[in-house]
CSV table of C-alpha atoms in Angstrom, one decimal:
chain,number,residue,atom,x,y,z
T,7,UNK,CA,90.5,192.4,162.4
T,8,UNK,CA,93.3,194.5,160.9
T,9,UNK,CA,92.6,196.5,157.8
T,10,UNK,CA,94.3,195.7,154.6
T,11,UNK,CA,97.4,197.9,154.5
T,12,UNK,CA,97.6,197.5,150.7
T,13,UNK,CA,94.8,200.1,150.6
T,14,UNK,CA,97.4,202.7,151.5
T,15,UNK,CA,99.8,201.4,148.9
T,16,UNK,CA,100.4,202.3,145.3
T,17,UNK,CA,99.0,199.1,143.8
T,18,UNK,CA,95.8,198.9,141.7
T,19,UNK,CA,93.6,198.9,144.9
T,20,UNK,CA,95.8,201.4,146.7
T,21,UNK,CA,95.0,205.0,147.6
T,22,UNK,CA,98.6,205.9,147.9
T,23,UNK,CA,98.8,207.9,144.8
T,24,UNK,CA,95.8,210.1,145.4
T,25,UNK,CA,96.7,210.6,149.1
T,26,UNK,CA,100.1,211.8,148.1
T,27,UNK,CA,98.6,214.2,145.6
T,28,UNK,CA,96.2,215.4,148.3
T,29,UNK,CA,99.1,216.0,150.7
T,30,UNK,CA,100.8,218.1,148.0
T,31,UNK,CA,97.6,220.2,147.6
T,32,UNK,CA,97.3,220.7,151.4
T,33,UNK,CA,100.9,221.9,151.4
T,34,UNK,CA,100.4,224.2,148.4
T,35,UNK,CA,97.2,225.8,149.8
T,36,UNK,CA,99.0,226.2,153.2
T,37,UNK,CA,102.1,227.8,151.6
T,38,UNK,CA,100.0,230.2,149.6
T,39,UNK,CA,97.8,231.2,152.6
T,40,UNK,CA,100.8,231.6,154.8
T,41,UNK,CA,102.6,233.8,152.2
T,42,UNK,CA,99.5,235.9,151.7
T,43,UNK,CA,99.1,236.1,155.4
T,44,UNK,CA,102.7,237.3,156.1
T,45,UNK,CA,102.4,240.1,153.4
T,46,UNK,CA,99.1,241.3,154.7
T,47,UNK,CA,100.2,240.7,158.3
T,48,UNK,CA,103.2,242.9,157.8
T,49,UNK,CA,100.9,245.7,156.4
T,50,UNK,CA,98.5,245.3,159.4
T,51,UNK,CA,101.4,245.4,161.9
T,52,UNK,CA,102.8,248.4,160.2
T,53,UNK,CA,99.4,250.1,160.3
T,54,UNK,CA,99.0,249.2,164.0
T,55,UNK,CA,102.4,250.7,165.0
T,56,UNK,CA,102.1,253.7,162.7
T,57,UNK,CA,101.3,257.3,163.3
T,58,UNK,CA,98.0,257.5,161.6
T,59,UNK,CA,95.1,257.1,164.1
T,60,UNK,CA,92.7,256.0,161.3
T,61,UNK,CA,95.0,253.3,160.1
T,62,UNK,CA,95.7,252.2,163.6
T,63,UNK,CA,92.0,251.7,164.4
T,64,UNK,CA,91.2,250.1,161.1
T,65,UNK,CA,94.0,247.6,161.7
T,66,UNK,CA,92.8,247.0,165.2
T,67,UNK,CA,89.3,246.4,164.0
T,68,UNK,CA,90.6,243.9,161.4
T,69,UNK,CA,92.5,242.0,164.0
T,70,UNK,CA,89.5,241.9,166.4
T,71,UNK,CA,87.1,240.7,163.7
T,72,UNK,CA,89.4,238.0,162.3
T,73,UNK,CA,90.2,236.7,165.8
T,74,UNK,CA,86.6,236.8,166.9
T,75,UNK,CA,84.9,234.9,164.1
T,76,UNK,CA,85.0,231.2,163.5
T,77,UNK,CA,87.5,230.3,160.8
T,78,UNK,CA,85.0,228.0,158.9
T,79,UNK,CA,82.6,231.0,158.7
T,80,UNK,CA,85.2,233.0,156.9
T,81,UNK,CA,85.8,230.2,154.4
T,82,UNK,CA,82.0,229.8,153.8
T,83,UNK,CA,81.8,233.6,153.4
T,84,UNK,CA,84.5,233.6,150.7
T,85,UNK,CA,83.5,230.4,148.9
T,86,UNK,CA,79.7,230.6,148.9
T,87,UNK,CA,79.5,234.3,149.3
T,88,UNK,CA,82.1,234.7,146.6
T,89,UNK,CA,80.2,232.4,144.3
T,90,UNK,CA,77.0,234.3,144.8
T,91,UNK,CA,78.8,237.5,144.0
T,92,UNK,CA,80.5,236.1,140.9
T,93,UNK,CA,77.1,234.8,139.7
T,94,UNK,CA,75.4,238.1,140.3
T,95,UNK,CA,78.1,240.0,138.4
T,96,UNK,CA,78.3,237.4,135.7
T,97,UNK,CA,74.5,237.4,135.1
T,98,UNK,CA,74.4,241.1,135.1
T,99,UNK,CA,77.0,241.2,132.4
T,100,UNK,CA,75.0,238.8,130.3
T,101,UNK,CA,77.1,235.7,130.7
T,102,UNK,CA,75.4,232.3,131.0
T,103,UNK,CA,76.0,230.2,134.2
T,104,UNK,CA,76.8,228.1,136.0
T,105,UNK,CA,79.4,230.1,137.7
T,106,UNK,CA,82.0,228.7,140.1
T,107,UNK,CA,85.0,230.0,141.9
T,108,UNK,CA,88.2,228.1,142.8
T,109,UNK,CA,88.1,226.4,146.2
T,110,UNK,CA,91.8,226.7,146.3
T,111,UNK,CA,91.6,230.5,145.8
T,112,UNK,CA,88.7,231.0,148.2
T,113,UNK,CA,90.4,228.8,150.8
T,114,UNK,CA,93.8,230.4,150.5
T,115,UNK,CA,92.3,233.9,150.8
T,116,UNK,CA,90.2,233.0,153.8
T,117,UNK,CA,92.9,231.2,155.7
T,118,UNK,CA,95.5,233.9,154.7
T,119,UNK,CA,93.2,236.6,156.0
T,120,UNK,CA,92.7,234.9,159.3
T,121,UNK,CA,96.4,234.1,159.6
T,122,UNK,CA,97.3,237.7,158.7
T,123,UNK,CA,95.6,238.9,161.9
T,124,UNK,CA,97.6,236.5,164.1
T,125,UNK,CA,100.8,237.1,162.2
T,126,UNK,CA,100.4,240.8,162.5
T,127,UNK,CA,100.3,240.4,166.3
T,128,UNK,CA,103.5,238.3,166.2
T,129,UNK,CA,105.2,240.8,164.0
T,130,UNK,CA,104.1,243.8,166.0
T,131,UNK,CA,105.4,242.2,169.2
T,132,UNK,CA,108.7,241.4,167.4
T,133,UNK,CA,109.0,245.0,166.1
T,134,UNK,CA,108.4,246.4,169.6
T,135,UNK,CA,111.0,244.2,171.0
T,136,UNK,CA,113.7,245.7,168.9
T,137,UNK,CA,115.9,247.7,171.3
T,138,UNK,CA,115.1,251.4,170.7
T,139,UNK,CA,118.8,252.3,171.1
T,140,UNK,CA,119.8,250.2,168.0
T,141,UNK,CA,117.1,252.2,166.0
T,142,UNK,CA,118.5,255.5,167.4
T,143,UNK,CA,122.0,254.4,166.4
T,144,UNK,CA,120.7,253.8,162.9
T,145,UNK,CA,119.0,257.2,162.7
T,146,UNK,CA,122.1,259.0,164.0
T,147,UNK,CA,124.3,257.7,161.3
T,148,UNK,CA,121.9,259.2,158.8
T,149,UNK,CA,119.9,256.2,157.6
T,150,UNK,CA,116.7,256.8,155.7
T,151,UNK,CA,113.6,255.2,157.2
T,152,UNK,CA,113.7,252.4,154.6
T,153,UNK,CA,117.4,251.6,155.2
T,154,UNK,CA,116.7,251.6,158.9
T,155,UNK,CA,113.8,249.2,158.4
T,156,UNK,CA,115.8,246.9,156.1
T,157,UNK,CA,119.2,246.9,157.9
T,158,UNK,CA,118.3,247.4,161.5
T,159,UNK,CA,114.7,246.6,162.3
T,160,UNK,CA,113.8,243.6,160.1
T,161,UNK,CA,116.9,241.5,160.9
T,162,UNK,CA,116.4,241.9,164.6
T,163,UNK,CA,112.6,241.5,164.6
T,164,UNK,CA,112.6,238.4,162.4
T,165,UNK,CA,114.7,236.5,165.0
T,166,UNK,CA,112.1,237.3,167.7
T,167,UNK,CA,109.2,236.6,165.3
T,168,UNK,CA,110.3,233.2,164.0
T,169,UNK,CA,109.0,231.0,166.8
T,170,UNK,CA,105.6,232.8,166.7
T,171,UNK,CA,105.5,232.6,162.9
T,172,UNK,CA,106.3,228.9,163.2
T,173,UNK,CA,103.3,228.4,165.4
T,174,UNK,CA,101.2,230.4,162.9
T,175,UNK,CA,102.4,228.1,160.1
T,176,UNK,CA,101.4,225.1,162.2
T,177,UNK,CA,97.9,226.6,162.6
T,178,UNK,CA,97.6,227.3,158.9
T,179,UNK,CA,98.5,223.7,158.0
T,180,UNK,CA,95.8,222.5,160.3
T,181,UNK,CA,93.2,225.1,159.2
T,182,UNK,CA,93.8,224.0,155.6
T,183,UNK,CA,91.7,221.0,156.4
T,184,UNK,CA,88.7,223.3,156.6
T,185,UNK,CA,89.2,224.1,152.9
T,186,UNK,CA,87.8,220.6,152.3
T,187,UNK,CA,84.3,222.1,152.7
T,188,UNK,CA,84.7,223.8,149.3
T,189,UNK,CA,85.2,220.4,147.6
T,190,UNK,CA,88.9,221.0,147.0
T,191,UNK,CA,90.7,217.7,147.2
T,192,UNK,CA,93.3,218.0,149.9
T,193,UNK,CA,94.2,215.5,152.7
T,194,UNK,CA,91.0,215.9,154.7
T,195,UNK,CA,88.7,215.6,151.7
T,196,UNK,CA,90.6,212.7,150.3
T,197,UNK,CA,90.7,210.6,153.4
T,198,UNK,CA,87.0,211.3,154.0
T,199,UNK,CA,86.2,210.0,150.5
T,200,UNK,CA,88.5,207.0,150.9
T,201,UNK,CA,87.1,206.1,154.3
T,202,UNK,CA,83.5,206.3,153.0
T,203,UNK,CA,84.3,204.3,149.9
T,204,UNK,CA,86.2,201.5,151.7
T,205,UNK,CA,84.5,201.7,155.1
T,206,UNK,CA,88.0,201.6,156.6
T,207,UNK,CA,87.5,204.8,158.6
T,208,UNK,CA,90.1,204.2,161.2
T,209,UNK,CA,92.7,203.3,158.7
T,210,UNK,CA,92.2,206.4,156.5
T,211,UNK,CA,91.7,209.0,159.2
T,212,UNK,CA,94.9,207.6,160.9
T,213,UNK,CA,96.7,207.9,157.5
T,214,UNK,CA,95.5,211.5,157.2
T,215,UNK,CA,96.8,212.3,160.7
T,216,UNK,CA,100.2,210.9,159.8
T,217,UNK,CA,100.3,213.0,156.6
T,218,UNK,CA,99.6,216.2,158.6
T,219,UNK,CA,102.1,215.2,161.3
T,220,UNK,CA,104.8,214.6,158.6
T,221,UNK,CA,104.2,218.1,157.2
T,222,UNK,CA,104.1,219.9,160.6
T,223,UNK,CA,107.1,218.0,162.1
T,224,UNK,CA,109.4,218.6,159.1
T,225,UNK,CA,108.4,222.3,158.9
T,226,UNK,CA,108.8,222.6,162.6
T,227,UNK,CA,112.4,221.5,162.2
T,228,UNK,CA,113.0,223.9,159.4
T,229,UNK,CA,111.7,226.8,161.6
T,230,UNK,CA,114.0,225.7,164.4
T,231,UNK,CA,117.0,225.7,162.1
T,232,UNK,CA,116.2,229.2,160.8
T,233,UNK,CA,115.7,230.4,164.3
T,234,UNK,CA,119.1,229.0,165.4
T,235,UNK,CA,120.9,230.6,162.5
T,236,UNK,CA,119.2,233.9,163.1
T,237,UNK,CA,120.2,233.8,166.7
T,238,UNK,CA,123.9,233.3,166.1
T,239,UNK,CA,125.9,235.8,168.0
T,240,UNK,CA,122.9,237.4,169.8
T,241,UNK,CA,123.2,235.3,173.0
T,242,UNK,CA,126.1,236.1,175.2
T,243,UNK,CA,128.3,233.2,175.8
T,244,UNK,CA,127.2,231.2,172.8
T,245,UNK,CA,129.9,230.2,170.4
D,10,UNK,CA,136.4,280.1,159.7
D,11,UNK,CA,132.9,278.9,160.2
D,12,UNK,CA,132.5,276.6,163.3
D,13,UNK,CA,132.0,272.9,162.9
D,14,UNK,CA,128.8,273.1,165.1
D,15,UNK,CA,126.8,276.1,166.0
D,16,UNK,CA,123.7,276.2,168.2
D,17,UNK,CA,121.6,279.3,168.5
D,18,UNK,CA,118.9,280.1,171.1
D,19,UNK,CA,117.9,276.5,171.5
D,20,UNK,CA,114.7,275.8,173.4
D,21,UNK,CA,113.1,272.5,174.3
D,22,UNK,CA,110.3,271.6,176.6
D,23,UNK,CA,109.0,268.2,177.7
D,24,UNK,CA,105.5,268.8,178.9
D,25,UNK,CA,105.6,271.4,181.6
D,26,UNK,CA,109.4,271.0,182.0
D,27,UNK,CA,111.5,273.4,180.0
D,28,UNK,CA,114.7,271.5,179.6
D,29,UNK,CA,116.6,274.0,177.4
D,30,UNK,CA,116.0,277.7,177.9
D,31,UNK,CA,117.9,279.4,175.2
D,32,UNK,CA,121.3,277.8,174.6
D,33,UNK,CA,124.0,279.4,172.4
D,34,UNK,CA,127.0,277.3,171.8
D,35,UNK,CA,129.6,276.8,169.0
D,36,UNK,CA,132.4,274.3,168.5
D,37,UNK,CA,135.3,275.3,166.4
D,38,UNK,CA,137.2,272.7,164.4
D,39,UNK,CA,139.7,271.0,166.8
D,40,UNK,CA,138.0,272.0,169.9
D,41,UNK,CA,137.1,269.6,172.7
D,42,UNK,CA,134.1,270.9,174.6
D,43,UNK,CA,132.9,269.1,177.8
D,44,UNK,CA,129.4,269.7,179.0
D,45,UNK,CA,129.0,269.3,182.7
D,46,UNK,CA,126.1,269.8,185.1
D,47,UNK,CA,123.7,268.0,187.5
D,48,UNK,CA,121.3,265.4,186.1
D,49,UNK,CA,118.3,267.3,184.7
D,50,UNK,CA,120.4,270.3,183.8
D,51,UNK,CA,119.7,269.7,180.1
D,52,UNK,CA,123.2,268.7,178.9
D,53,UNK,CA,122.1,265.3,177.4
D,54,UNK,CA,119.1,266.9,175.7
D,55,UNK,CA,121.4,269.6,174.3
D,56,UNK,CA,123.8,267.0,172.9
D,57,UNK,CA,121.0,264.9,171.5
D,58,UNK,CA,119.5,267.9,169.8
D,59,UNK,CA,122.5,268.5,167.6
D,60,UNK,CA,121.8,265.5,165.4
D,61,UNK,CA,118.0,266.0,166.0
D,62,UNK,CA,117.5,262.9,168.2
D,63,UNK,CA,115.5,265.4,170.1
D,64,UNK,CA,113.8,268.0,168.0
D,65,UNK,CA,114.1,271.5,169.6
D,66,UNK,CA,111.0,273.6,169.9
D,67,UNK,CA,112.8,276.7,168.6
D,68,UNK,CA,116.3,277.9,167.8
D,69,UNK,CA,118.7,276.7,165.1
D,70,UNK,CA,121.5,274.3,164.6
D,71,UNK,CA,124.3,274.5,162.0
D,72,UNK,CA,126.7,271.7,161.1
D,73,UNK,CA,129.2,272.7,158.4
D,74,UNK,CA,127.1,274.2,155.6
D,75,UNK,CA,123.8,272.7,156.7
D,76,UNK,CA,121.4,274.7,158.8
D,77,UNK,CA,118.1,273.9,160.3
D,78,UNK,CA,115.7,275.9,162.5
D,79,UNK,CA,112.7,273.5,163.0
D,80,UNK,CA,109.6,274.8,164.7
D,81,UNK,CA,106.9,273.0,166.6
D,82,UNK,CA,109.1,270.1,167.8
D,83,UNK,CA,109.1,268.1,164.6
D,84,UNK,CA,110.8,267.9,161.3
D,85,UNK,CA,109.0,268.2,157.9
D,86,UNK,CA,110.0,265.8,155.2
D,87,UNK,CA,112.3,268.3,153.6
D,88,UNK,CA,113.9,269.2,157.0
D,89,UNK,CA,114.4,265.4,157.6
D,90,UNK,CA,116.6,265.2,154.5
D,91,UNK,CA,118.8,268.1,155.7
D,92,UNK,CA,118.9,266.5,159.2
D,93,UNK,CA,120.1,263.2,157.7
D,94,UNK,CA,122.9,265.0,155.9
D,95,UNK,CA,123.9,266.8,159.2
D,96,UNK,CA,123.9,263.5,161.0
D,97,UNK,CA,126.2,262.1,158.4
D,98,UNK,CA,128.8,264.7,159.4
D,99,UNK,CA,128.5,263.9,163.1
D,100,UNK,CA,129.6,260.8,165.0
D,101,UNK,CA,127.5,260.0,168.0
D,102,UNK,CA,128.6,257.7,170.9
D,103,UNK,CA,125.8,256.7,173.3
D,104,UNK,CA,125.9,256.0,177.0
D,105,UNK,CA,124.6,252.5,176.3
D,106,UNK,CA,126.8,251.8,173.2
D,107,UNK,CA,123.8,250.7,171.1
D,108,UNK,CA,125.8,248.5,168.8
D,109,UNK,CA,123.8,246.5,166.3
D,110,UNK,CA,123.6,243.0,168.0
D,111,UNK,CA,123.0,241.2,164.7
D,112,UNK,CA,126.2,242.4,163.2
D,113,UNK,CA,129.8,241.5,164.0
D,114,UNK,CA,132.2,244.1,165.3
D,115,UNK,CA,133.5,244.8,161.8
D,116,UNK,CA,130.0,244.9,160.3
D,117,UNK,CA,129.0,247.5,162.8
D,118,UNK,CA,131.9,249.7,161.8
D,119,UNK,CA,131.3,249.4,158.0
D,120,UNK,CA,127.5,249.7,158.1
D,121,UNK,CA,127.2,253.4,157.7
D,122,UNK,CA,130.1,253.9,155.3
D,123,UNK,CA,128.7,251.3,153.0
D,124,UNK,CA,124.9,251.6,153.4
D,125,UNK,CA,124.5,255.3,154.1
D,126,UNK,CA,127.6,256.9,152.5
D,127,UNK,CA,127.7,254.4,149.7
D,128,UNK,CA,131.5,254.2,149.7
D,129,UNK,CA,133.2,251.1,148.1
D,130,UNK,CA,133.1,248.1,150.3
D,131,UNK,CA,136.9,247.2,150.1
D,132,UNK,CA,137.9,250.8,151.1
D,133,UNK,CA,135.4,250.8,154.0
D,134,UNK,CA,136.8,247.5,155.3
D,135,UNK,CA,140.4,248.6,155.1
D,136,UNK,CA,139.5,251.8,156.9
D,137,UNK,CA,137.4,249.9,159.5
D,138,UNK,CA,140.3,247.5,160.3
D,139,UNK,CA,142.6,250.5,160.8
D,140,UNK,CA,140.1,252.1,163.2
D,141,UNK,CA,139.6,248.9,165.2
D,142,UNK,CA,143.3,248.8,165.5
D,143,UNK,CA,143.3,252.3,166.8
D,144,UNK,CA,140.8,251.5,169.5
D,145,UNK,CA,142.8,248.3,170.3
D,146,UNK,CA,140.3,245.8,169.1
D,147,UNK,CA,141.6,244.5,165.7
D,148,UNK,CA,141.6,240.9,167.0
D,149,UNK,CA,137.8,241.2,167.8
D,150,UNK,CA,136.7,242.2,164.3
D,151,UNK,CA,134.7,239.0,163.8
D,152,UNK,CA,133.3,238.8,167.3
D,153,UNK,CA,129.6,239.5,168.2
D,154,UNK,CA,128.9,242.5,170.3
D,155,UNK,CA,127.3,240.3,173.0
D,156,UNK,CA,130.6,238.6,173.5
D,157,UNK,CA,132.4,241.8,174.4
D,158,UNK,CA,132.8,243.7,177.7
D,159,UNK,CA,131.1,247.0,178.0
D,160,UNK,CA,134.4,248.8,177.6
D,161,UNK,CA,135.1,246.9,174.4
D,162,UNK,CA,131.6,247.6,173.1
D,163,UNK,CA,132.1,251.3,173.7
D,164,UNK,CA,135.4,251.3,171.9
D,165,UNK,CA,133.7,249.6,168.9
D,166,UNK,CA,131.0,252.3,169.1
D,167,UNK,CA,133.8,254.9,168.9
D,168,UNK,CA,135.3,253.2,165.9
D,169,UNK,CA,131.8,253.1,164.3
D,170,UNK,CA,131.5,256.9,164.8
D,171,UNK,CA,134.9,257.5,163.4
D,172,UNK,CA,134.2,255.4,160.3
D,173,UNK,CA,131.7,258.0,159.2
D,174,UNK,CA,134.6,260.4,158.7
D,175,UNK,CA,132.7,262.9,160.8
D,176,UNK,CA,133.6,266.6,161.2
D,177,UNK,CA,132.8,266.3,164.9
D,178,UNK,CA,132.0,263.5,167.4
D,179,UNK,CA,129.4,263.8,170.1
D,180,UNK,CA,129.7,261.7,173.3
D,181,UNK,CA,126.7,261.2,175.6
D,182,UNK,CA,128.1,260.1,179.0
D,183,UNK,CA,130.3,257.5,177.3
D,184,UNK,CA,131.5,255.9,180.5
D,185,UNK,CA,128.4,256.1,182.7
D,186,UNK,CA,127.2,252.6,181.9
D,187,UNK,CA,130.6,251.0,182.5
D,188,UNK,CA,131.9,249.1,185.4
D,189,UNK,CA,134.5,251.3,187.2
D,190,UNK,CA,137.5,249.1,186.1
D,191,UNK,CA,136.5,249.5,182.4
D,192,UNK,CA,136.2,253.3,182.4
D,193,UNK,CA,139.9,253.9,181.9
D,194,UNK,CA,140.2,252.1,178.6
D,195,UNK,CA,137.5,254.2,177.1
D,196,UNK,CA,138.8,257.5,178.4
D,197,UNK,CA,142.2,256.5,177.0
D,198,UNK,CA,140.8,256.2,173.5
D,199,UNK,CA,138.9,259.5,173.8
D,200,UNK,CA,142.1,261.2,175.1
D,201,UNK,CA,144.0,259.9,172.1
D,202,UNK,CA,141.4,261.4,169.8
D,203,UNK,CA,141.8,264.7,171.5
D,204,UNK,CA,145.5,264.6,170.9
D,205,UNK,CA,144.8,263.9,167.2
D,206,UNK,CA,142.9,267.2,167.1
D,207,UNK,CA,139.4,265.7,166.7
D,208,UNK,CA,136.5,268.0,167.3
D,209,UNK,CA,134.4,266.6,170.1
D,210,UNK,CA,131.6,267.6,172.4
D,211,UNK,CA,131.5,265.4,175.5
D,212,UNK,CA,128.8,265.1,178.1
D,213,UNK,CA,130.5,263.6,181.1
D,214,UNK,CA,130.5,263.1,184.9
D,215,UNK,CA,134.2,262.3,184.9
D,216,UNK,CA,135.4,265.6,186.2
D,217,UNK,CA,139.1,264.8,186.3
D,218,UNK,CA,138.9,263.7,182.7
D,219,UNK,CA,136.9,266.7,181.7
D,220,UNK,CA,139.4,269.1,183.2
D,221,UNK,CA,142.4,267.3,181.6
D,222,UNK,CA,141.0,266.8,178.1
D,223,UNK,CA,138.9,269.9,177.3
D,224,UNK,CA,139.8,273.0,175.5
D,225,UNK,CA,136.6,274.5,176.9
D,226,UNK,CA,134.1,273.5,179.6
D,227,UNK,CA,130.4,274.5,179.7
D,228,UNK,CA,128.5,274.2,183.0
D,229,UNK,CA,124.7,273.8,182.4
D,230,UNK,CA,122.2,274.6,185.1
D,231,UNK,CA,118.4,274.3,184.6
D,232,UNK,CA,118.6,274.6,180.9
D,233,UNK,CA,120.9,277.6,180.6
D,234,UNK,CA,124.7,278.0,180.3
D,235,UNK,CA,125.7,279.1,183.8
D,236,UNK,CA,129.4,279.1,183.4
D,237,UNK,CA,131.7,278.7,180.4
D,238,UNK,CA,135.5,278.9,180.0
D,239,UNK,CA,138.8,277.0,180.0
D,240,UNK,CA,138.8,274.0,182.3
D,241,UNK,CA,141.2,275.7,184.6
D,242,UNK,CA,138.8,278.6,185.0
D,243,UNK,CA,135.6,276.5,185.3
D,244,UNK,CA,137.1,273.9,187.7
D,245,UNK,CA,139.6,276.1,189.5
D,246,UNK,CA,138.0,279.5,189.8
D,247,UNK,CA,134.3,279.4,188.8
D,248,UNK,CA,132.4,282.7,188.9
D,249,UNK,CA,129.0,281.2,189.6
D,250,UNK,CA,128.2,279.9,193.1
D,251,UNK,CA,126.2,276.9,191.6
D,252,UNK,CA,129.1,275.9,189.4
D,253,UNK,CA,131.5,276.2,192.4
D,254,UNK,CA,129.2,274.0,194.5
D,255,UNK,CA,128.8,271.4,191.7
D,256,UNK,CA,132.5,271.2,191.0
D,257,UNK,CA,133.6,271.0,194.6
D,258,UNK,CA,130.9,268.4,195.4
D,259,UNK,CA,132.2,266.3,192.6
D,260,UNK,CA,135.8,266.5,193.5
D,261,UNK,CA,135.1,265.8,197.1
D,262,UNK,CA,133.1,262.7,196.3
D,263,UNK,CA,135.9,261.4,194.1
D,264,UNK,CA,138.5,262.0,196.7
């Protein structure tokens, strides 16, 4: 009893079109969350390696909280908690409800915040792996702290960080499935709807798995290419 | 004529260990000063203090027209600006080369001229190529540091220091990290710079080289200058017993 594969096609009975659209949404929310995560993660890593004791402990606390709380709880907190907050503020200002907030925005913020904690650890490790002699060589030619950061530290740290950031991206793509709880239509949500509607559970969940695999495999290759280009010249004996 | 580098009453302590206990030293333009002494005598700390890689606890440093007398072992924001300007007038060659591994040989040499001194790129490249030629590495301009031998990396580091058009160059044990057969090529380059009349301060354990290349030799012992003079005097006829013991020990070992 094989399912009708036309269900995955682009014909009148096919779910192909909506699945493709859902995959694009998954990709977009992942990209937005990852980008937000890397910006925040850089700030957290900077705070953790900085001189201020207060910033160091705040950043450490942030990392500990984000790594110690279930991801889905953070999403609920942002989506339902956010909606409650918006409703309270809106009502207080005299607007009529119902109030809603974007599942995309809440999901992106929540996943980005979680990812930032992990990315900060990757970036901190990469920063600390930059040979101190190369930093000293930059200082001694009279570089400002910013020039030193831009011309000496970042190019070396990124090479070390890329494999770790690639893993983080992989996690973000998979965690984007959790955003389905907000009702945002991405891969997870769409295959659940399709499976329920057609009663072809196996077919649609398998199709969802394939879509995620396509995204993670292709992006994994992209990270490998970037890593290889960044490494040029840094390994003795390589041509 | 005001000296290229002048150090006055420099003191530095690491924890309980007072590494520099009041050092006075000056390098006139064209002088080659070698700093010798046992490990722990403070010679590297003294050298590293001149561009403020170590920040002295007290005392003052003058490079050209710039002068700093930091207190408390750190630099304020304003002092940091002056320190950067002073570093720009000094070349520094490290024991461990410290080339930037993500940049090619040529890129290492043009980095500071372009991105710190903001000189025109074409001019910097032209000058860098000439400097690489001078250290005998013009054919390696597009190589990565990791593909070079230690001696070649150190020669690139010397070209990188020269590219800053420094008033003086500081060498921190430039051959100590090298395999013995590679020491000669680096010393040859430094010798050529001495013949060009470059102002240099060199921390070294190569006593034969120090004796031959210096215009003045300073022997440091436990953070103070114990003996100072022409190389013939310091190596041939030292006044201090400690200097005599140190020098004769070294020449005996090398024999």
